[in-house]
mmCIF file of C-alpha atoms and ligand atoms in Angstrom:
data_model
loop_
_atom_site.group_PDB
_atom_site.id
_atom_site.type_symbol
_atom_site.label_atom_id
_atom_site.label_comp_id
_atom_site.label_asym_id
_atom_site.label_seq_id
_atom_site.Cartn_x
_atom_site.Cartn_y
_atom_site.Cartn_z
ATOM 1 C CA MET A 1 58.156 106.399 133.283
ATOM 2 C CA ASP A 2 55.821 108.334 131.139
ATOM 3 C CA ILE A 3 55.138 105.879 128.016
ATOM 4 C CA LYS A 4 53.264 109.052 126.129
ATOM 5 C CA LYS A 5 56.709 111.161 125.714
ATOM 6 C CA LEU A 6 58.464 108.569 124.503
ATOM 7 C CA VAL A 7 55.567 107.767 121.556
ATOM 8 C CA LYS A 8 56.001 110.089 118.725
ATOM 9 C CA PRO A 9 53.495 113.067 118.679
ATOM 10 C CA ASN A 10 51.347 111.746 115.860
ATOM 11 C CA ILE A 11 50.979 108.775 117.366
ATOM 12 C CA ARG A 12 50.056 110.581 120.561
ATOM 13 C CA SER A 13 47.037 112.001 119.233
ATOM 14 C CA LEU A 14 46.409 109.428 117.173
ATOM 15 C CA LYS A 15 43.298 107.382 118.101
ATOM 16 C CA ALA A 16 43.350 103.745 117.236
ATOM 17 C CA TYR A 17 40.486 102.462 114.590
ATOM 18 C CA LYS A 18 37.738 100.856 117.026
ATOM 19 C CA ALA A 19 36.986 96.932 116.306
ATOM 20 C CA LYS A 20 35.602 95.405 118.783
ATOM 21 C CA GLU A 21 34.034 92.194 119.824
ATOM 22 C CA ILE A 22 29.949 93.290 120.821
ATOM 23 C CA PRO A 23 27.892 90.068 121.455
ATOM 24 C CA CYS A 24 24.597 89.952 119.703
ATOM 25 C CA ARG A 25 22.198 87.675 118.043
ATOM 26 C CA VAL A 26 22.237 89.216 114.741
ATOM 27 C CA LYS A 27 25.302 90.832 114.063
ATOM 28 C CA LEU A 28 25.291 93.344 110.704
ATOM 29 C CA ASP A 29 27.502 96.176 111.984
ATOM 30 C CA ALA A 30 30.623 94.895 109.815
ATOM 31 C CA ASN A 31 29.930 95.043 105.690
ATOM 32 C CA GLU A 32 31.199 91.183 106.132
ATOM 33 C CA SER A 33 28.734 88.712 103.460
ATOM 34 C CA PRO A 34 26.754 86.729 106.260
ATOM 35 C CA TYR A 35 27.942 83.759 103.655
ATOM 36 C CA GLY A 36 30.330 81.718 104.374
ATOM 37 C CA PHE A 37 32.603 78.549 103.143
ATOM 38 C CA THR A 38 34.562 75.415 104.849
ATOM 39 C CA ILE A 39 37.600 75.543 103.401
ATOM 40 C CA LEU A 40 40.799 74.084 104.366
ATOM 41 C CA LYS A 41 42.897 71.703 102.842
ATOM 42 C CA ASP A 42 46.705 69.827 104.678
ATOM 43 C CA ILE A 43 49.132 73.101 105.044
ATOM 44 C CA LYS A 44 52.589 72.247 106.132
ATOM 45 C CA THR A 45 52.757 74.792 108.825
ATOM 46 C CA ASN A 46 57.138 74.041 110.102
ATOM 47 C CA ARG A 47 57.305 76.848 106.493
ATOM 48 C CA TYR A 48 57.211 79.906 105.694
ATOM 49 C CA PRO A 49 54.304 80.679 103.724
ATOM 50 C CA ASP A 50 54.950 81.398 100.007
ATOM 51 C CA PRO A 51 56.727 85.127 100.150
ATOM 52 C CA GLU A 52 54.926 85.965 96.261
ATOM 53 C CA ALA A 53 51.697 83.839 96.634
ATOM 54 C CA LEU A 54 51.900 82.764 93.716
ATOM 55 C CA GLU A 55 49.417 80.516 93.272
ATOM 56 C CA LEU A 56 46.472 82.856 94.481
ATOM 57 C CA ARG A 57 47.816 86.248 92.701
ATOM 58 C CA LYS A 58 47.973 84.013 89.542
ATOM 59 C CA LEU A 59 44.123 82.567 89.931
ATOM 60 C CA VAL A 60 43.270 86.322 90.670
ATOM 61 C CA ALA A 61 44.689 87.550 87.628
ATOM 62 C CA LYS A 62 43.291 85.173 85.650
ATOM 63 C CA SER A 63 39.674 86.160 87.135
ATOM 64 C CA TRP A 64 40.316 89.902 86.975
ATOM 65 C CA LYS A 65 41.982 89.626 83.646
ATOM 66 C CA VAL A 66 45.350 91.504 84.654
ATOM 67 C CA LYS A 67 48.953 89.706 84.332
ATOM 68 C CA TYR A 68 50.290 88.221 87.230
ATOM 69 C CA GLY A 69 53.375 91.026 87.439
ATOM 70 C CA ASN A 70 50.125 93.864 88.000
ATOM 71 C CA THR A 71 48.623 92.536 91.209
ATOM 72 C CA LEU A 72 50.167 92.315 94.570
ATOM 73 C CA HIS A 73 48.901 91.297 97.793
ATOM 74 C CA GLY A 74 47.980 92.332 100.945
ATOM 75 C CA ASN A 75 47.513 91.406 104.579
ATOM 76 C CA GLY A 76 43.241 92.481 103.756
ATOM 77 C CA SER A 77 43.587 95.876 101.873
ATOM 78 C CA ASP A 78 44.038 97.626 104.719
ATOM 79 C CA GLU A 79 47.263 96.492 104.360
ATOM 80 C CA LEU A 80 47.970 97.735 100.657
ATOM 81 C CA ILE A 81 47.148 101.120 102.057
ATOM 82 C CA TYR A 82 49.841 100.750 104.374
ATOM 83 C CA TYR A 83 51.412 100.288 101.808
ATOM 84 C CA LEU A 84 50.808 102.791 99.357
ATOM 85 C CA ILE A 85 51.215 105.703 101.748
ATOM 86 C CA ASN A 86 54.523 104.276 102.981
ATOM 87 C CA THR A 87 55.434 104.015 99.315
ATOM 88 C CA PHE A 88 54.333 107.413 98.024
ATOM 89 C CA GLY A 89 53.928 109.875 100.862
ATOM 90 C CA GLY A 90 51.307 112.796 101.173
ATOM 91 C CA PRO A 91 49.648 114.764 101.133
ATOM 92 C CA VAL A 92 47.163 112.432 100.585
ATOM 93 C CA LEU A 93 43.972 113.606 99.583
ATOM 94 C CA TYR A 94 40.449 111.813 100.167
ATOM 95 C CA PRO A 95 36.383 112.947 100.261
ATOM 96 C CA VAL A 96 35.105 112.510 103.480
ATOM 97 C CA PRO A 97 32.535 110.823 104.582
ATOM 98 C CA THR A 98 35.308 108.357 103.416
ATOM 99 C CA PHE A 99 36.471 104.806 104.917
ATOM 100 C CA SER A 100 38.495 105.867 108.491
ATOM 101 C CA MET A 101 41.518 103.690 107.537
ATOM 102 C CA TYR A 102 42.803 106.676 105.145
ATOM 103 C CA GLY A 103 43.254 109.257 107.377
ATOM 104 C CA ILE A 104 44.540 106.973 110.519
ATOM 105 C CA ILE A 105 47.129 104.906 108.495
ATOM 106 C CA SER A 106 48.088 109.354 107.099
ATOM 107 C CA GLN A 107 47.915 109.820 110.401
ATOM 108 C CA ALA A 108 50.764 106.665 111.576
ATOM 109 C CA LEU A 109 52.768 107.847 108.901
ATOM 110 C CA ASN A 110 53.148 111.487 109.448
ATOM 111 C CA THR A 111 51.546 112.175 106.090
ATOM 112 C CA LYS A 112 49.869 115.551 105.488
ATOM 113 C CA LYS A 113 46.071 114.732 104.832
ATOM 114 C CA ILE A 114 43.517 116.656 102.870
ATOM 115 C CA GLU A 115 39.733 116.339 103.705
ATOM 116 C CA VAL A 116 37.395 117.853 101.197
ATOM 117 C CA PRO A 117 33.650 117.410 102.304
ATOM 118 C CA LEU A 118 31.143 115.308 99.892
ATOM 119 C CA ASP A 119 28.313 117.190 97.598
ATOM 120 C CA GLU A 120 24.798 117.208 99.377
ATOM 121 C CA ASN A 121 24.215 113.486 97.062
ATOM 122 C CA PHE A 122 27.149 112.254 99.170
ATOM 123 C CA ASP A 123 28.908 112.388 95.512
ATOM 124 C CA LEU A 124 32.823 114.069 94.500
ATOM 125 C CA ASP A 125 32.830 117.628 94.503
ATOM 126 C CA LEU A 126 34.558 117.650 91.384
ATOM 127 C CA LYS A 127 35.183 121.161 91.150
ATOM 128 C CA GLU A 128 36.567 121.643 95.032
ATOM 129 C CA MET A 129 38.854 118.312 94.294
ATOM 130 C CA LEU A 130 40.458 119.346 91.200
ATOM 131 C CA LYS A 131 40.968 123.015 93.048
ATOM 132 C CA VAL A 132 42.961 121.663 95.744
ATOM 133 C CA ILE A 133 44.807 118.644 93.305
ATOM 134 C CA LYS A 134 45.549 121.970 91.027
ATOM 135 C CA ALA A 135 47.332 123.870 93.972
ATOM 136 C CA LYS A 136 48.500 121.156 96.992
ATOM 137 C CA LYS A 137 49.544 118.607 94.680
ATOM 138 C CA PRO A 138 48.606 115.251 96.180
ATOM 139 C CA LYS A 139 50.866 113.118 96.309
ATOM 140 C CA LEU A 140 47.835 110.292 96.627
ATOM 141 C CA THR A 141 44.267 110.494 96.067
ATOM 142 C CA PHE A 142 41.937 107.438 98.121
ATOM 143 C CA LEU A 143 38.247 107.331 96.294
ATOM 144 C CA ALA A 144 36.956 104.294 98.425
ATOM 145 C CA SER A 145 33.599 103.659 95.213
ATOM 146 C CA PRO A 146 30.946 102.673 96.277
ATOM 147 C CA ASN A 147 32.599 104.509 99.276
ATOM 148 C CA ASN A 148 32.101 103.903 102.756
ATOM 149 C CA PRO A 149 29.956 105.094 104.661
ATOM 150 C CA THR A 150 27.447 106.630 102.268
ATOM 151 C CA GLY A 151 27.141 103.480 100.084
ATOM 152 C CA ASN A 152 27.034 104.917 96.613
ATOM 153 C CA ALA A 153 29.384 104.523 93.975
ATOM 154 C CA PHE A 154 30.424 107.808 92.916
ATOM 155 C CA SER A 155 29.937 109.205 89.486
ATOM 156 C CA VAL A 156 32.636 107.806 87.330
ATOM 157 C CA GLU A 157 33.007 110.680 85.303
ATOM 158 C CA ARG A 158 34.149 112.609 87.835
ATOM 159 C CA ILE A 159 36.517 109.488 89.067
ATOM 160 C CA GLU A 160 37.926 109.739 85.936
ATOM 161 C CA LYS A 161 38.833 113.213 85.128
ATOM 162 C CA ILE A 162 40.321 113.041 88.885
ATOM 163 C CA ILE A 163 42.667 110.379 87.175
ATOM 164 C CA LYS A 164 43.199 112.585 84.506
ATOM 165 C CA ALA A 165 44.418 115.858 86.694
ATOM 166 C CA SER A 166 46.124 113.837 89.160
ATOM 167 C CA LYS A 167 50.573 114.380 88.603
ATOM 168 C CA GLY A 168 50.051 111.796 91.549
ATOM 169 C CA ILE A 169 48.915 108.404 92.286
ATOM 170 C CA VAL A 170 44.991 107.626 92.461
ATOM 171 C CA VAL A 171 43.530 104.909 94.482
ATOM 172 C CA VAL A 172 39.911 103.262 93.726
ATOM 173 C CA ASP A 173 39.196 101.774 96.250
ATOM 174 C CA GLU A 174 36.699 99.120 95.086
ATOM 175 C CA ALA A 175 36.061 96.664 97.811
ATOM 176 C CA TYR A 176 32.402 96.731 97.153
ATOM 177 C CA GLN A 177 32.681 96.335 93.897
ATOM 178 C CA ASP A 178 31.173 93.179 93.322
ATOM 179 C CA TYR A 179 28.012 94.311 94.794
ATOM 180 C CA SER A 180 27.078 96.873 92.418
ATOM 181 C CA ALA A 181 26.417 98.139 88.986
ATOM 182 C CA LYS A 182 28.411 101.302 88.135
ATOM 183 C CA LYS A 183 31.568 100.503 85.635
ATOM 184 C CA SER A 184 34.966 99.145 87.766
ATOM 185 C CA PHE A 185 38.385 100.711 87.054
ATOM 186 C CA LEU A 186 40.134 97.573 87.389
ATOM 187 C CA THR A 187 42.026 97.384 84.136
ATOM 188 C CA LEU A 188 42.445 100.913 83.501
ATOM 189 C CA PHE A 189 45.845 101.084 84.867
ATOM 190 C CA ASN A 190 46.272 100.604 81.235
ATOM 191 C CA LYS A 191 45.500 104.039 80.105
ATOM 192 C CA TYR A 192 46.463 105.430 83.597
ATOM 193 C CA ARG A 193 49.477 104.792 84.740
ATOM 194 C CA ASN A 194 49.097 106.532 87.564
ATOM 195 C CA LEU A 195 45.599 104.752 88.933
ATOM 196 C CA VAL A 196 45.719 101.752 91.279
ATOM 197 C CA THR A 197 42.957 99.586 91.975
ATOM 198 C CA LEU A 198 42.015 97.618 95.659
ATOM 199 C CA ARG A 199 40.407 94.788 95.582
ATOM 200 C CA THR A 200 39.496 92.462 98.823
ATOM 201 C CA LEU A 201 38.301 89.114 99.538
ATOM 202 C CA SER A 202 36.800 90.310 102.871
ATOM 203 C CA LYS A 203 33.351 91.746 101.727
ATOM 204 C CA ILE A 204 32.627 88.561 99.935
ATOM 205 C CA GLY A 205 32.551 85.554 102.268
ATOM 206 C CA LEU A 206 36.423 85.560 103.061
ATOM 207 C CA ALA A 207 36.728 88.723 105.956
ATOM 208 C CA GLY A 208 38.495 86.014 108.540
ATOM 209 C CA LEU A 209 41.553 85.193 105.463
ATOM 210 C CA ARG A 210 42.783 89.267 105.662
ATOM 211 C CA THR A 211 43.187 88.787 101.509
ATOM 212 C CA GLY A 212 43.290 91.896 99.618
ATOM 213 C CA PHE A 213 44.921 93.146 96.279
ATOM 214 C CA MET A 214 45.939 96.148 94.067
ATOM 215 C CA ILE A 215 46.680 96.024 90.581
ATOM 216 C CA ALA A 216 48.072 98.062 88.810
ATOM 217 C CA ASP A 217 51.126 99.631 86.063
ATOM 218 C CA GLU A 218 54.001 97.260 87.157
ATOM 219 C CA GLU A 219 56.295 99.461 87.663
ATOM 220 C CA VAL A 220 53.856 100.813 90.892
ATOM 221 C CA VAL A 221 53.578 97.142 92.073
ATOM 222 C CA ASN A 222 57.250 96.754 92.045
ATOM 223 C CA GLU A 223 57.323 99.709 93.940
ATOM 224 C CA VAL A 224 55.176 98.964 96.455
ATOM 225 C CA ASN A 225 56.131 96.221 96.770
ATOM 226 C CA LYS A 226 59.761 96.923 98.113
ATOM 227 C CA VAL A 227 57.863 98.309 101.459
ATOM 228 C CA ARG A 228 55.963 94.558 101.633
ATOM 229 C CA LEU A 229 56.960 92.356 104.432
ATOM 230 C CA PRO A 230 57.976 89.234 103.193
ATOM 231 C CA PHE A 231 55.178 86.856 104.231
ATOM 232 C CA ASN A 232 52.504 89.169 105.033
ATOM 233 C CA ILE A 233 49.988 86.741 103.873
ATOM 234 C CA ASN A 234 50.084 83.234 106.122
ATOM 235 C CA SER A 235 50.093 79.834 104.649
ATOM 236 C CA LEU A 236 46.364 78.762 105.827
ATOM 237 C CA SER A 237 44.775 81.999 104.314
ATOM 238 C CA GLN A 238 46.744 82.002 100.826
ATOM 239 C CA LYS A 239 45.452 78.139 100.762
ATOM 240 C CA ALA A 240 41.896 78.597 101.602
ATOM 241 C CA ALA A 241 41.636 82.393 99.520
ATOM 242 C CA VAL A 242 41.892 79.483 96.406
ATOM 243 C CA ASP A 243 40.290 77.344 97.761
ATOM 244 C CA GLY A 244 37.202 80.097 98.053
ATOM 245 C CA LEU A 245 37.787 81.995 94.993
ATOM 246 C CA LEU A 246 37.554 78.993 92.805
ATOM 247 C CA LYS A 247 33.658 78.048 94.762
ATOM 248 C CA LYS A 248 32.396 80.869 92.118
ATOM 249 C CA LYS A 249 28.672 79.006 91.563
ATOM 250 C CA GLU A 250 28.745 79.659 95.315
ATOM 251 C CA MET A 251 30.122 83.024 95.593
ATOM 252 C CA SER A 252 28.195 84.459 93.069
ATOM 253 C CA ALA A 253 25.237 82.804 94.779
ATOM 254 C CA SER A 254 25.862 84.837 97.486
ATOM 255 C CA ILE A 255 26.626 88.301 95.668
ATOM 256 C CA ARG A 256 23.413 87.690 93.766
ATOM 257 C CA SER A 257 21.190 87.356 97.425
ATOM 258 C CA ILE A 258 22.890 89.873 99.191
ATOM 259 C CA VAL A 259 21.753 92.517 95.990
ATOM 260 C CA SER A 260 18.320 91.038 96.528
ATOM 261 C CA GLU A 261 18.244 91.525 99.874
ATOM 262 C CA ARG A 262 19.793 94.741 99.319
ATOM 263 C CA LYS A 263 16.778 95.845 97.704
ATOM 264 C CA LEU A 264 13.961 94.658 99.842
ATOM 265 C CA LEU A 265 15.575 96.120 102.509
ATOM 266 C CA PHE A 266 16.223 99.535 100.843
ATOM 267 C CA LYS A 267 12.171 99.149 100.007
ATOM 268 C CA GLU A 268 10.868 98.202 103.553
ATOM 269 C CA MET A 269 13.113 101.202 105.140
ATOM 270 C CA ARG A 270 12.112 103.877 103.009
ATOM 271 C CA LYS A 271 8.556 102.941 103.778
ATOM 272 C CA MET A 272 9.222 103.796 107.153
ATOM 273 C CA ASP A 273 8.339 107.255 108.911
ATOM 274 C CA GLY A 274 11.553 109.183 110.430
ATOM 275 C CA ILE A 275 13.885 106.484 108.732
ATOM 276 C CA CYS A 276 15.478 107.635 105.528
ATOM 277 C CA PRO A 277 17.768 105.023 103.608
ATOM 278 C CA HIS A 278 20.434 106.116 101.158
ATOM 279 C CA PRO A 279 20.699 104.619 97.578
ATOM 280 C CA ALA A 280 23.201 101.798 98.422
ATOM 281 C CA ASP A 281 25.618 99.993 95.504
ATOM 282 C CA ALA A 282 27.677 97.747 98.000
ATOM 283 C CA ASN A 283 26.391 95.258 100.516
ATOM 284 C CA PHE A 284 25.253 97.666 103.406
ATOM 285 C CA ILE A 285 22.677 100.874 103.421
ATOM 286 C CA LEU A 286 23.284 103.904 105.243
ATOM 287 C CA PHE A 287 20.421 105.754 107.048
ATOM 288 C CA LYS A 288 19.038 108.796 108.251
ATOM 289 C CA ALA A 289 16.955 108.446 111.560
ATOM 290 C CA ASP A 290 15.324 110.526 114.206
ATOM 291 C CA ASN A 291 16.274 109.638 117.597
ATOM 292 C CA SER A 292 19.475 107.722 115.907
ATOM 293 C CA ASP A 293 20.240 107.014 119.349
ATOM 294 C CA LYS A 294 17.774 105.710 120.363
ATOM 295 C CA ILE A 295 17.094 103.459 117.668
ATOM 296 C CA TYR A 296 20.528 101.986 118.244
ATOM 297 C CA LYS A 297 20.135 101.293 121.815
ATOM 298 C CA GLY A 298 17.209 99.848 121.272
ATOM 299 C CA LEU A 299 18.151 97.463 118.209
ATOM 300 C CA LEU A 300 21.681 95.787 120.537
ATOM 301 C CA LYS A 301 19.299 95.425 123.803
ATOM 302 C CA LYS A 302 17.001 92.906 120.873
ATOM 303 C CA LYS A 303 20.197 91.536 120.363
ATOM 304 C CA ILE A 304 20.683 93.530 116.811
ATOM 305 C CA LEU A 305 23.994 95.003 116.299
ATOM 306 C CA ILE A 306 23.925 97.084 113.098
ATOM 307 C CA ARG A 307 27.323 100.338 113.033
ATOM 308 C CA ASP A 308 26.306 103.959 114.589
ATOM 309 C CA MET A 309 27.715 106.299 112.098
ATOM 310 C CA SER A 310 26.364 109.421 114.071
ATOM 311 C CA GLY A 311 29.640 111.280 114.478
ATOM 312 C CA ALA A 312 31.092 111.108 110.309
ATOM 313 C CA VAL A 313 26.924 111.552 109.388
ATOM 314 C CA LYS A 314 24.665 113.086 111.216
ATOM 315 C CA ASP A 315 22.089 110.906 112.629
ATOM 316 C CA CYS A 316 22.930 108.057 110.734
ATOM 317 C CA LEU A 317 23.097 104.463 111.164
ATOM 318 C CA ARG A 318 24.707 101.665 108.743
ATOM 319 C CA VAL A 319 23.152 97.973 108.261
ATOM 320 C CA THR A 320 24.565 95.516 106.537
ATOM 321 C CA VAL A 321 23.284 92.796 104.418
ATOM 322 C CA GLY A 322 21.805 89.905 106.281
ATOM 323 C CA THR A 323 20.630 86.716 105.057
ATOM 324 C CA PRO A 324 16.979 87.352 104.414
ATOM 325 C CA THR A 325 16.101 85.883 108.003
ATOM 326 C CA GLU A 326 18.077 88.386 109.614
ATOM 327 C CA ASN A 327 16.872 90.845 107.551
ATOM 328 C CA SER A 328 13.392 90.280 108.651
ATOM 329 C CA ALA A 329 14.937 90.220 112.118
ATOM 330 C CA PHE A 330 16.081 94.282 111.689
ATOM 331 C CA LEU A 331 12.702 95.002 109.696
ATOM 332 C CA LYS A 332 10.949 93.774 112.519
ATOM 333 C CA ALA A 333 12.580 95.381 115.663
ATOM 334 C CA LEU A 334 13.185 98.283 113.666
ATOM 335 C CA LYS A 335 9.397 98.516 113.038
ATOM 336 C CA GLN A 336 8.970 98.353 116.452
ATOM 337 C CA LEU A 337 11.185 100.200 117.499
ATOM 338 C CA LEU A 338 9.440 103.174 115.741
HETATM 339 C C1 PLP B 401 36.276 100.742 101.465
HETATM 340 C C2 PLP B 401 36.792 99.540 102.355
HETATM 341 N N1 PLP B 401 38.370 99.437 102.110
HETATM 342 C C3 PLP B 401 38.748 98.306 102.057
HETATM 343 C C4 PLP B 401 38.492 98.006 103.517
HETATM 344 C C5 PLP B 401 39.512 96.770 103.996
HETATM 345 O O1 PLP B 401 39.223 95.955 103.940
HETATM 346 P P1 PLP B 401 39.986 94.926 104.078
HETATM 347 O O2 PLP B 401 39.117 93.807 104.790
HETATM 348 O O3 PLP B 401 40.440 94.040 103.108
HETATM 349 O O4 PLP B 401 41.183 94.953 104.846
HETATM 350 C C6 PLP B 401 36.974 98.343 104.300
HETATM 351 C C7 PLP B 401 36.260 97.662 105.459
HETATM 352 O O5 PLP B 401 35.741 98.734 105.689
HETATM 353 C C8 PLP B 401 36.637 99.049 103.647
HETATM 354 O O6 PLP B 401 35.015 99.630 103.315
#
C-alpha cells in the first residue's frame, strides 16, 4: 500500500521542521536560555489539567498589565500560530527570512502564503509589504520582532504602518522581546483591534514547559479559543510556569547576563577577520562567515553546536548566547578555526 497516496497533496510535499538532538558539549543552537530553574510541586496526576489555565493566565495578565480576557495560552507559541492560521485562514503574509513555522503551518493547513523579502538591513520592506497588503488582502500577517534568524527587531514605525494598513489580523511575534530595548506592542491591541501579540516562556529559561501566550482584543481571543484543544497545557507545565514566573529576580538576572554577554560576543566576533555578525536584539547572533560550512562542521568536531542558517541566509550561522563559560569556549574554538 502506498501510504503517500493517502496523504493530502499539501502534506505530501511538506518538509517537516528539522528538530533532532545532536550530542555536544556546548549547546548554542536553539535560542534557549542557558539558565533554568528548579521547580516542582505536588501535582494530582489523575486529574485533567485546568483547561483555562486560570492561575497561569491571571499571573501573566497581571505582570503584562492586561486583562485576563485578553490572554490565551498555547502549548508553546507554535500552537497558537497553528490556531491563528486555523481560525483566520489565508492568504498568510510574512517577510523572509523569518521563523519557519509560519510557512510550515500555512502549508499544513493548505493555506496560501505570501513571502516578501526583507530589505538589505533585514528590516521590513515597507513599500512592498503595503503593496501586497493592498493587492492581496492577507487575512493574517506575521511579523517576528526581534526576528529569527536575523536577530534584529523591525522598525516600530514600519510595523505600525502595516497594522494600520491591514484589514486582516497582524501578529507581532515577540518571542525574544525580553532581550530587546525596542518598544513592545503588547498593549497596543487597545488601539488596534486587529493586533495580536505572541509571547513565549521558551526563551527565558522555561522552554521545556512548552508554554506560550497570545494577547489580543477579547473578541479575537474568543474566536481563536474555539479551535483550542481543551487541555492544551498539562498540569505540570502550568504549575511549573507559575513557579518559574514568580522567580522574578532570578529571571531578570539571567536576562541581564545574556544581554551583556551578547554585547561581548558581538564585540569579539566583529574583531575577527572573515566573520561579520549582524546587530542583535535577541538572545542569539546571526553571523556571516567565509567558509560557513567548514566553520559549522569544525565547531561540531569540537562538540560545540550552533545552527547552520545558510539555507535561509547565504553563508550565515546562528549562535545562541550561552553562559560566560560557553561563550568563551565558542569564541576560542571559532578563533582557532579561523
Ligand atoms: C520568532 C519565534 N516565534 C515563536 C517561536 C516558538 O516558540 P515556542 O517555544 O513558544 O513554541 C520561536 C522559536 O524558535 C521563534 O523563534
